[in-house]
XYZ file of C-alpha atoms in Angstrom:
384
model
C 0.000 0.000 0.000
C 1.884 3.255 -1.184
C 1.111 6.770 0.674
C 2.918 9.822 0.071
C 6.022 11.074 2.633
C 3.992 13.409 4.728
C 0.981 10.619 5.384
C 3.470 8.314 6.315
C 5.105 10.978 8.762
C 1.660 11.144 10.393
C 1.153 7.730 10.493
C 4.356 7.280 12.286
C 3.768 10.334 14.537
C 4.681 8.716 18.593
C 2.158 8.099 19.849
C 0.991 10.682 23.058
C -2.463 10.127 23.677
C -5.217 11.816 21.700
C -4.985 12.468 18.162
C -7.108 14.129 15.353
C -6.486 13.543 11.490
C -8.992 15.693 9.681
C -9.082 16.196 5.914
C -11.213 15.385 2.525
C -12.976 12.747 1.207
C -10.175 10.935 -0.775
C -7.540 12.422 1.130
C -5.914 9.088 2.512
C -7.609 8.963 6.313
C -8.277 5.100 5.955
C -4.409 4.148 4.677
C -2.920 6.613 7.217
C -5.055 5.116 9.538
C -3.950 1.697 8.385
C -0.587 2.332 8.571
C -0.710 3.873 12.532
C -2.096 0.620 13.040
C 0.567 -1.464 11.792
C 3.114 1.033 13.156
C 1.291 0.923 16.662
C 1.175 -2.946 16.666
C 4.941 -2.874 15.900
C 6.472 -0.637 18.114
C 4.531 0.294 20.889
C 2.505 -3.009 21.874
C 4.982 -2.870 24.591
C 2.872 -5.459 27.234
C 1.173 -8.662 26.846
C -2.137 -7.281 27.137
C -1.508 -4.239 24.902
C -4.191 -4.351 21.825
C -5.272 -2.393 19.423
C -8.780 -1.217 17.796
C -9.946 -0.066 14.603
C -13.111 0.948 13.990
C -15.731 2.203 11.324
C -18.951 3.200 10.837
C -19.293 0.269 7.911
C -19.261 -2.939 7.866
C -18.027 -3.428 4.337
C -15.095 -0.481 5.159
C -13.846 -2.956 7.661
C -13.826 -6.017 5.695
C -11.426 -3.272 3.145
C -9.402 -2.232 6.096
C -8.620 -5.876 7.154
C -7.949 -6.295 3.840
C -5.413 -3.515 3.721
C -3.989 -4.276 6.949
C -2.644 -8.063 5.925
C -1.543 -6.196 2.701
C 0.722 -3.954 4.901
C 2.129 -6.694 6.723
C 3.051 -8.799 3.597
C 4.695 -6.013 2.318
C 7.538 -5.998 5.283
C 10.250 -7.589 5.392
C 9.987 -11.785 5.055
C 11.877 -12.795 7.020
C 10.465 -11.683 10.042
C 6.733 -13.019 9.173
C 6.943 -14.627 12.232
C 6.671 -11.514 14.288
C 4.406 -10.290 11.936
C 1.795 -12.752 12.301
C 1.973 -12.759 16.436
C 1.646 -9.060 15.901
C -1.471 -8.962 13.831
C -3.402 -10.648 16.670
C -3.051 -7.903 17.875
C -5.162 -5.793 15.835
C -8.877 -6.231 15.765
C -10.626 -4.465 13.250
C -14.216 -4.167 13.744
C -17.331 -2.314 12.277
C -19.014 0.191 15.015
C -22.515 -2.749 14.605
C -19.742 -5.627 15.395
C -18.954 -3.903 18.622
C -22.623 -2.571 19.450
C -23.433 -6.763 18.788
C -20.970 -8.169 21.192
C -21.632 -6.157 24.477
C -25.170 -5.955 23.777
C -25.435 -9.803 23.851
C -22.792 -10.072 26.970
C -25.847 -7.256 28.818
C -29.089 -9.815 27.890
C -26.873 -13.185 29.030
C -25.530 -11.035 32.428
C -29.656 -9.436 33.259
C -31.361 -12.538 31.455
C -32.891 -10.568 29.177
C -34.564 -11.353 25.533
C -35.129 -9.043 23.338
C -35.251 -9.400 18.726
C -33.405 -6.327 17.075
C -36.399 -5.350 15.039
C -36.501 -3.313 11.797
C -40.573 -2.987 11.277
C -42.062 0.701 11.016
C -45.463 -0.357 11.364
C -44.175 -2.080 14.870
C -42.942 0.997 16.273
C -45.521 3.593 14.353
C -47.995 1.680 16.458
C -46.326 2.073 19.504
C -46.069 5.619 18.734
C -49.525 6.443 18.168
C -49.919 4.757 21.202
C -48.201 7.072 23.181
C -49.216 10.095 21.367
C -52.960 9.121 22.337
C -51.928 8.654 25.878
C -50.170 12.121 26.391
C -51.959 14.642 24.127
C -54.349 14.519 27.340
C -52.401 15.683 29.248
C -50.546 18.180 26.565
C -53.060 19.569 24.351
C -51.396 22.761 23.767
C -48.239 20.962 21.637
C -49.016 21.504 18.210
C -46.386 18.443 17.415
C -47.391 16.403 19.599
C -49.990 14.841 16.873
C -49.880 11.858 14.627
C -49.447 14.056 11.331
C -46.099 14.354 12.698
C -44.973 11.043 13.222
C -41.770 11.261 11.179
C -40.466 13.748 13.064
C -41.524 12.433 16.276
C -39.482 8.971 15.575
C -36.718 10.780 14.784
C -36.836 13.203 17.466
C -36.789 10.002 19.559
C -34.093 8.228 18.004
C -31.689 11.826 18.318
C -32.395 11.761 22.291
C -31.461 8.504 22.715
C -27.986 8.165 20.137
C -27.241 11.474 22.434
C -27.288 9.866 25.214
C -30.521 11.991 26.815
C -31.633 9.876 29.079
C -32.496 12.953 31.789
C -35.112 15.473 30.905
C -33.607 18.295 31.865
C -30.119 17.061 29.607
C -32.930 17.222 26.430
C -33.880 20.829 27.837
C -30.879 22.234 27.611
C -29.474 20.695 24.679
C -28.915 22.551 21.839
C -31.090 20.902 18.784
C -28.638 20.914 16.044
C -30.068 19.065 12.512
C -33.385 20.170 12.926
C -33.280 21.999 9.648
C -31.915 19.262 7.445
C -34.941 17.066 7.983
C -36.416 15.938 5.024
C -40.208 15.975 6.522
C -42.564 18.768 7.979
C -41.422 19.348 10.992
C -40.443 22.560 13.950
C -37.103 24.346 12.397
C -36.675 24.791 16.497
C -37.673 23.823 19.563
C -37.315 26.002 22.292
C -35.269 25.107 25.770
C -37.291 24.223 28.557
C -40.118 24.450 27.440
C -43.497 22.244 26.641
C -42.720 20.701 23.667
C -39.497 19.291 24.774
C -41.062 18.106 27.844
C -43.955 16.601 26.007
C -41.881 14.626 23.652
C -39.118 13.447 25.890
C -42.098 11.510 27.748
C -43.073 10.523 24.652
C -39.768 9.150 24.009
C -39.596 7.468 27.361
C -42.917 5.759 26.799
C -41.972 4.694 23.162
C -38.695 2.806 24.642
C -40.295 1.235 27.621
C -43.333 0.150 24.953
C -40.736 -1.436 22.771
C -39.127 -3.504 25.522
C -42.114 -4.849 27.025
C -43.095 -6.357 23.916
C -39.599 -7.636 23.142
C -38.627 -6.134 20.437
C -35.868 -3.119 20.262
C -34.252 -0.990 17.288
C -30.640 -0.145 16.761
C -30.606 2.700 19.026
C -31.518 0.680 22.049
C -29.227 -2.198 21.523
C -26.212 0.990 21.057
C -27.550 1.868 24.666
C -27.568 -1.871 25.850
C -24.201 -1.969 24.950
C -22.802 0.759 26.920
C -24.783 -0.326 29.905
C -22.968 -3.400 29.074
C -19.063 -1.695 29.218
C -20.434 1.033 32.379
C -20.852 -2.356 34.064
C -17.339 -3.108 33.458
C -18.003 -6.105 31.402
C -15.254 -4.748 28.539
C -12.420 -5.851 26.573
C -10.124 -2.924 26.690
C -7.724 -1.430 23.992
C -4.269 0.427 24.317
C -4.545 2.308 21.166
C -7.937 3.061 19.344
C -8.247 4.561 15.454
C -11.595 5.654 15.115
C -12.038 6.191 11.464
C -14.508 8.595 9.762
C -15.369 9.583 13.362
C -17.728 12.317 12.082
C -20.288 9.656 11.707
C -20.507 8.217 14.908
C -23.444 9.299 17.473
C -22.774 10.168 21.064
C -23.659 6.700 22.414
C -21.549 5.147 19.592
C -18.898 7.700 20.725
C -19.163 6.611 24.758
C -18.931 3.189 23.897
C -15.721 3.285 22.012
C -14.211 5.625 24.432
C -14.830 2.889 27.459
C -12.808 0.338 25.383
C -9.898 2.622 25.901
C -6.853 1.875 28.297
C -4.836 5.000 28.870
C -1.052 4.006 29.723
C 2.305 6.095 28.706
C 2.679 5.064 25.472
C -1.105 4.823 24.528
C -3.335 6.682 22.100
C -6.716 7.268 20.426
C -6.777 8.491 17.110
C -9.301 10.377 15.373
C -9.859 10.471 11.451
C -12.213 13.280 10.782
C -13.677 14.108 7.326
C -14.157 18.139 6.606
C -17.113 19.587 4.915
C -19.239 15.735 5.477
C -22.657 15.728 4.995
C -23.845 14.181 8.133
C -26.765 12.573 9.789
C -28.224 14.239 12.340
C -27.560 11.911 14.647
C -24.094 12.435 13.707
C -22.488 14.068 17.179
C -19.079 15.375 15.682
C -19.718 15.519 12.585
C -23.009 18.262 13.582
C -19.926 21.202 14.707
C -19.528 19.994 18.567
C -16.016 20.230 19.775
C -14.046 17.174 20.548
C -13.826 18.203 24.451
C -17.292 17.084 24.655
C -16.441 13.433 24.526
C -13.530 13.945 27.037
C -10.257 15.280 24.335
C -8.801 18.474 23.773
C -7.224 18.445 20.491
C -5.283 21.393 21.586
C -1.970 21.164 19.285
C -2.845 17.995 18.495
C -4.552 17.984 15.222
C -3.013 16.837 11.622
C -4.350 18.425 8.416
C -4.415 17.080 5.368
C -4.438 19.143 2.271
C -6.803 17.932 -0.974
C -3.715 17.337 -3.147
C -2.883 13.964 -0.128
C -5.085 11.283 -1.953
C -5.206 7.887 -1.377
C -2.740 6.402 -3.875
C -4.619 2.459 -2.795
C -7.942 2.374 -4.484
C -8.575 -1.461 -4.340
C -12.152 -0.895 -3.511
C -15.087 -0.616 -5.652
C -14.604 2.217 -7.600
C -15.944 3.866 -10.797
C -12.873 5.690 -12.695
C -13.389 7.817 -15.836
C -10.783 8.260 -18.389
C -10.405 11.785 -19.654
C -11.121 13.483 -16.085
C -9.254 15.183 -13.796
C -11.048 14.232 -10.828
C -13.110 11.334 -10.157
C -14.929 9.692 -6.904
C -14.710 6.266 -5.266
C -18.380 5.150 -4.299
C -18.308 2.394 -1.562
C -21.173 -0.229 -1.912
C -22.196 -3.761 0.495
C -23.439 -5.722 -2.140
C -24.843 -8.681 -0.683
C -26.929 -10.868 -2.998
C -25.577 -11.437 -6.807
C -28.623 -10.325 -8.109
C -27.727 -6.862 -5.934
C -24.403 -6.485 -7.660
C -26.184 -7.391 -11.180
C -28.410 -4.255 -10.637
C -25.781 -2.145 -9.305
C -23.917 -2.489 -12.616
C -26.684 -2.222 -15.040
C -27.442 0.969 -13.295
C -24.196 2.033 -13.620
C -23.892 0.822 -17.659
C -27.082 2.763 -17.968
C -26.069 5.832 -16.312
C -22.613 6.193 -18.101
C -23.100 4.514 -21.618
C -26.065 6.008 -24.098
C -25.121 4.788 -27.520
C -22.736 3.922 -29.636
C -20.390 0.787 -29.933
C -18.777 -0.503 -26.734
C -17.135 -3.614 -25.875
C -17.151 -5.005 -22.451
C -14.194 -6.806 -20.775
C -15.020 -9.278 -17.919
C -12.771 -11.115 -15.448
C -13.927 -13.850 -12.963
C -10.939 -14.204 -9.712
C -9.659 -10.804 -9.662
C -12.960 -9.591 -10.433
C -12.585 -7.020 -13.219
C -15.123 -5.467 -15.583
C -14.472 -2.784 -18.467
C -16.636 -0.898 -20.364
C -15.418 1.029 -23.500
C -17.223 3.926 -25.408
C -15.220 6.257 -28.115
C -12.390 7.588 -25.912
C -14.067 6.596 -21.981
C -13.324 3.650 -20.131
C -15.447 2.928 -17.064
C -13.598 0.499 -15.464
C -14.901 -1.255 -11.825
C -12.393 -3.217 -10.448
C -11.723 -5.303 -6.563
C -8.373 -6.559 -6.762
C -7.489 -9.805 -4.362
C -3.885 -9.397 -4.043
């Protein structure tokens, strides 16, 4: 895996406890990330329990990253493979859902409890109404508070809880950020302390108790299951942590991670932030809130990388134009074959219009090529 100089500078920086990378899409985050991990398992793995974590918000990102990882360590020096391999336990590379999975099943085996991860609108729209029935009795005067607005209501309810909001007077005081990027009719504020909040953080707290007692939760409450799980001191811990495209991460998601980590002398937690995302908002970071709010000052600590840094390794799925410039990599989870059929018809049907073209197709290596006049759209996922 090749990175410029000044990425590999970074990725070799001592470690010294926190650490934020921040640049643009494309701008190598991942391999620099990558490479601190190799780097970290090498040199400063110093005791027999010292581990290390990486960790993104996709599943199929971390499959690449695993992937990129082995690559790295195949690329040193043979003879000490040996080393190499002992090291590599070392490094557990993990979607965010792999970790949210693990501790929430170690909290229902320690409290006994049962509960299906359940992804079912009608399920939780009826527990909703539910609720909205039950309080608009005793609220009459909150114009949201009404079953026109149930799209913002469930998301209302999933932002308090990925916050972490599990006090009413922590929702009061919060300040709402996201509100105006939601796609539905909805308030473009709600005020502090006032009605409304109160009204819907009820609403919220009877919507997650209504859930449980029928046994079934959503994502959000098996993130908070989890890091009941780790406050309980039921946790695997990590030396060094790489959090990559941290932006996308929600407070609870945030928490969690942060548990995992083992401060010593030579430990550190490193932060890969992209500038300019377009985030959910759920997103805690990524929504303008300063790192000190999960515990780091970033102080002199920060590494920037400028838009001419790319990403020299583009293994992954990616659609490349001859004849351009610039050009983006668009990360897919493809899991059925008839999925990655559509996928590329889409894409012959979005880039080709007429004309004569020949198409190139490799089984193995995976390799497809599509040629019109002077383009080549070329998708490629190299195995070596």
């Amino acid at each position: 895996m090749v990175i410029s100089i000044d990425q590999d500078h970074i990725a070799k920086t001592k470690p010294h406890g926190p650490m934020l990378i921040t640049g643009a899409k494309g701008s190598g985050k991942t391999a620099i990330g990558i490479k601190r991990a190799a780097y970290l398992s090498e040199n400063y793995c110093l005791e027999h329990n010292d581990k290390i974590l990486f960790i993104n918000n996709s599943k199929s990102f971390a499959e690449h990253s695993s992937y990129l990882l082995e690559k790295v360590e195949k690329e040193k020096n043979k003879t000490l493979m040996d080393l190499i391999q002992a090291r590599l336990s070392n490094v557990h590379i993990s979607s965010i859902d792999g970790v949210v999975y693990q501790y929430y099943k170690k909290h229902c085996t320690l409290n006994n409890l049962s509960y299906e991860i359940y992804d079912e609108k009608n399920y939780y729209r009826d527990i909703l109404h539910k609720g909205i029935d039950t309080l608009i009795l005793q609220y009459p005067e909150v114009k949201y508070l009404d079953k026109n607005y149930e799209q913002f209501l469930l998301a209302e309810i999933e932002w308090i809880r990925a916050c972490g909001y599990f006090e009413e007077q922590q929702y009061q005081n919060a300040d709402r950020i996201g509100l105006h990027d939601l796609d539905w009719e909805g308030p473009y504020k709600l005020n502090k302390n006032s009605k409304s909040r109160k009204a819907i953080f009820e609403l919220m707290v009877y919507y997650s108790q209504g859930c449980k007692s029928k046994g079934k939760i959503d994502y959000v409450q098996a993130n908070i299951m989890a890091l009941n799980s780790i406050n309980d001191g039921n946790l695997e811990q990590y030396t060094h942590i790489i959090i990559d495209d941290c932006h996308e991460f929600t407070k609870i998601q945030l928490d969690l991670i942060i548990q995992l980590y083992n401060p010593k002398k030579h430990s550190s937690i490193t932060f890969l932030f992209e500038d300019n995302a377009d985030c959910d908002p759920k997103s805690w970071l990524g929504n303008g809130r300063p790192f000190t709010t999960v515990g780091f000052d970033m102080t002199g600590r920060s590494k920037i990388l400028h838009s001419g840094q790319k990403d020299s390794n583009k293994e992954n799925l990616c659609i490349d134009k001859r004849c351009k410039t610039n050009y983006d990599i668009s990360y897919r989870e493809i899991v059925k074959p008839n999925q990655l059929f559509e996928y590329v018809m889409t894409l012959i049907e979005e880039n080709i219009s007429e004309g004569d073209f020949s198409v190139v197709f490799k089984n193995g290596n995976t390799s497809l090529q599509i040629f019109k006049s002077q383009d080549l759209l070329m998708i490629r996922r190299n195995s070596e």
